[in-house]
C-alpha positions as a printed NumPy array, in Angstrom:
array([[ 15.254, -21.938,  12.711],
       [ 17.651, -20.514,  10.156],
       [ 16.411, -18.233,   7.403],
       [ 17.755, -17.502,   3.956],
       [ 18.576, -13.807,   4.266],
       [ 18.647, -12.99 ,   0.538],
       [ 15.352, -14.741,  -0.272],
       [ 13.664, -13.297,   2.828],
       [ 14.72 ,  -9.756,   1.885],
       [ 13.395, -10.323,  -1.65 ],
       [ 10.094, -11.633,  -0.283],
       [  9.636,  -8.583,   1.974],
       [ 10.601,  -6.254,  -0.88 ],
       [  7.992,  -7.954,  -3.078],
       [  5.431,  -7.691,  -0.25 ],
       [  5.828,  -3.903,  -0.098],
       [  6.36 ,  -3.509,  -3.841],
       [  7.929,  -0.557,  -5.608],
       [  6.381,   2.532,  -3.992],
       [  6.911,   4.623,  -7.12 ],
       [  5.502,   2.106,  -9.602],
       [  1.954,   2.915, -10.609],
       [ -0.288,  -0.024, -11.565],
       [  2.185,  -2.549, -10.151],
       [  0.439,  -4.761,  -7.59 ],
       [  1.821,  -5.752,  -4.204],
       [  0.325,  -7.309,  -1.099],
       [  0.897,  -4.075,   0.842],
       [ -0.895,  -1.969,  -1.781],
       [ -3.741,  -4.517,  -1.843],
       [ -4.08 ,  -4.278,   1.944],
       [ -4.307,  -0.496,   1.684],
       [ -7.014,  -0.797,  -0.96 ],
       [ -8.998,  -3.364,   1.047],
       [ -8.752,  -1.23 ,   4.183],
       [ -9.873,   1.86 ,   2.215],
       [ -6.804,   3.759,   3.415],
       [ -5.51 ,   6.558,   1.248],
       [ -3.102,   8.166,   3.71 ],
       [ -0.57 ,   5.501,   4.684],
       [  1.255,   8.084,   6.766],
       [ -1.472,   7.64 ,   9.396],
       [ -0.381,   4.029,   9.92 ],
       [  3.057,   5.027,  11.098],
       [  2.249,   8.153,  13.087],
       [ -0.329,   8.556,  15.809],
       [ -3.619,   9.922,  14.492],
       [ -4.533,  13.539,  15.101],
       [ -7.974,  14.158,  16.554],
       [-10.043,  16.476,  14.422],
       [-13.081,  18.52 ,  15.426],
       [-14.73 ,  17.839,  12.084],
       [-17.581,  15.354,  12.487],
       [-17.326,  12.194,  10.413],
       [-20.144,  10.928,   8.224],
       [-20.793,   7.336,   9.265],
       [-23.743,   6.578,   6.997],
       [-23.577,   4.056,   4.173],
       [-25.452,   5.018,   1.018],
       [-27.188,   1.677,   0.531],
       [-28.037,   1.403,   4.233],
       [-25.967,  -1.729,   4.76 ],
       [-24.323,  -2.174,   8.098],
       [-20.684,  -1.054,   8.039],
       [-19.634,  -4.343,   9.672],
       [-21.344,  -6.285,   6.853],
       [-19.5  ,  -4.282,   4.212],
       [-16.203,  -4.753,   6.052],
       [-16.853,  -8.49 ,   6.255],
       [-17.774,  -8.832,   2.57 ],
       [-14.92 ,  -6.763,   1.198],
       [-12.186,  -7.47 ,   3.75 ],
       [-12.018,  -3.958,   5.214],
       [-11.723,  -4.827,   8.903],
       [ -9.256,  -7.724,   8.549],
       [ -7.109,  -5.565,   6.253],
       [ -7.156,  -2.715,   8.788],
       [ -6.118,  -5.119,  11.544],
       [ -3.285,  -6.462,   9.39 ],
       [ -2.086,  -2.932,   8.648],
       [ -2.262,  -2.072,  12.346],
       [  0.006,  -5.051,  13.111],
       [  2.429,  -3.839,  10.418],
       [  2.45 ,  -0.381,  12.038],
       [  3.121,  -1.901,  15.454],
       [  6.001,  -3.962,  14.047],
       [  7.552,  -0.837,  12.51 ],
       [  7.206,   1.027,  15.816],
       [  8.808,  -1.86 ,  17.711],
       [ 11.798,  -2.097,  15.388],
       [ 14.944,  -0.129,  16.06 ],
       [ 14.253,   3.438,  14.889],
       [ 16.614,   3.563,  11.907],
       [ 15.17 ,   0.363,  10.422],
       [ 11.515,   1.262,  10.916],
       [ 12.216,   4.779,   9.702],
       [ 13.844,   3.713,   6.435],
       [ 10.851,   1.457,   5.624],
       [  8.56 ,   4.357,   6.525],
       [ 10.396,   6.743,   4.208],
       [ 10.444,   4.232,   1.349],
       [  6.93 ,   2.786,   1.533],
       [  4.865,   5.314,   3.454],
       [  6.416,   8.515,   2.075],
       [  7.177,   6.949,  -1.343],
       [ 10.717,   8.329,  -1.361],
       [ 13.382,   7.143,  -3.785],
       [ 16.623,   5.655,  -2.486],
       [ 18.425,   8.865,  -3.441],
       [ 15.909,  11.043,  -1.562],
       [ 16.212,   8.842,   1.514],
       [ 20.012,   9.072,   1.297],
       [ 19.766,  12.847,   1.253],
       [ 17.278,  12.875,   4.148],
       [ 19.265,  10.595,   6.461],
       [ 22.674,  11.793,   5.243],
       [ 23.847,   8.367,   4.043],
       [ 25.154,   7.301,   0.665],
       [ 22.68 ,   5.541,  -1.648],
       [ 24.555,   2.255,  -1.262],
       [ 24.338,   2.51 ,   2.537],
       [ 20.617,   3.24 ,   2.312],
       [ 20.168,   0.097,   0.194],
       [ 22.08 ,  -1.936,   2.798],
       [ 20.05 ,  -0.37 ,   5.6  ],
       [ 16.805,  -1.084,   3.746],
       [ 17.819,  -4.707,   3.154],
       [ 18.547,  -5.147,   6.855],
       [ 15.281,  -3.397,   7.711],
       [ 13.375,  -5.787,   5.42 ],
       [ 15.011,  -8.778,   7.086],
       [ 14.245,  -7.46 ,  10.572],
       [ 10.669,  -6.667,   9.484],
       [ 10.239, -10.28 ,   8.329],
       [ 11.427, -11.498,  11.724],
       [  9.144,  -9.069,  13.613],
       [  6.103, -10.112,  11.582],
       [  6.871, -13.823,  11.218],
       [  3.906, -14.866,  13.331],
       [  1.279, -13.413,  10.98 ],
       [  2.852, -12.368,   7.656],
       [  5.111, -15.392,   7.106],
       [  7.639, -13.489,   4.986],
       [ 10.708, -15.445,   6.073],
       [ 12.219, -18.107,   3.821],
       [ 13.736, -21.094,   5.568],
       [ 17.194, -22.277,   4.553],
       [ 15.739, -25.766,   4.042],
       [ 13.441, -24.422,   1.291],
       [ 15.599, -24.265,  -1.811]])
């Protein structure tokens, strides 16, 4: 199947949304909210085990699985885990530029400084990364746009 590169890149960009825009919705931000995740950095890097015990009680005594089912917590966490796996499986420079942009909330200029590229090259790299991300996640996110769909 042949995909429309420009429309696919736009669709992935819209999926992630502008990381620096407050109060601007995106599917990625909605997934984070549903999964009750505040530190998106933990999705990309392996978690660090802490000696601090976690409080597992729910104030209204509802089962955690019931709350996850009602409010989408577990499915959202699974979706985010698949996104993390896709980023890990991508070639490093592509996964890394998405990580810097959408997990570290860096501007294009800050990414350019970090990876020692020009801003225009970072934009090109990010576009290619978005396209590759769409291909890696086609099975479950459906972010590709077919050429036949015009």
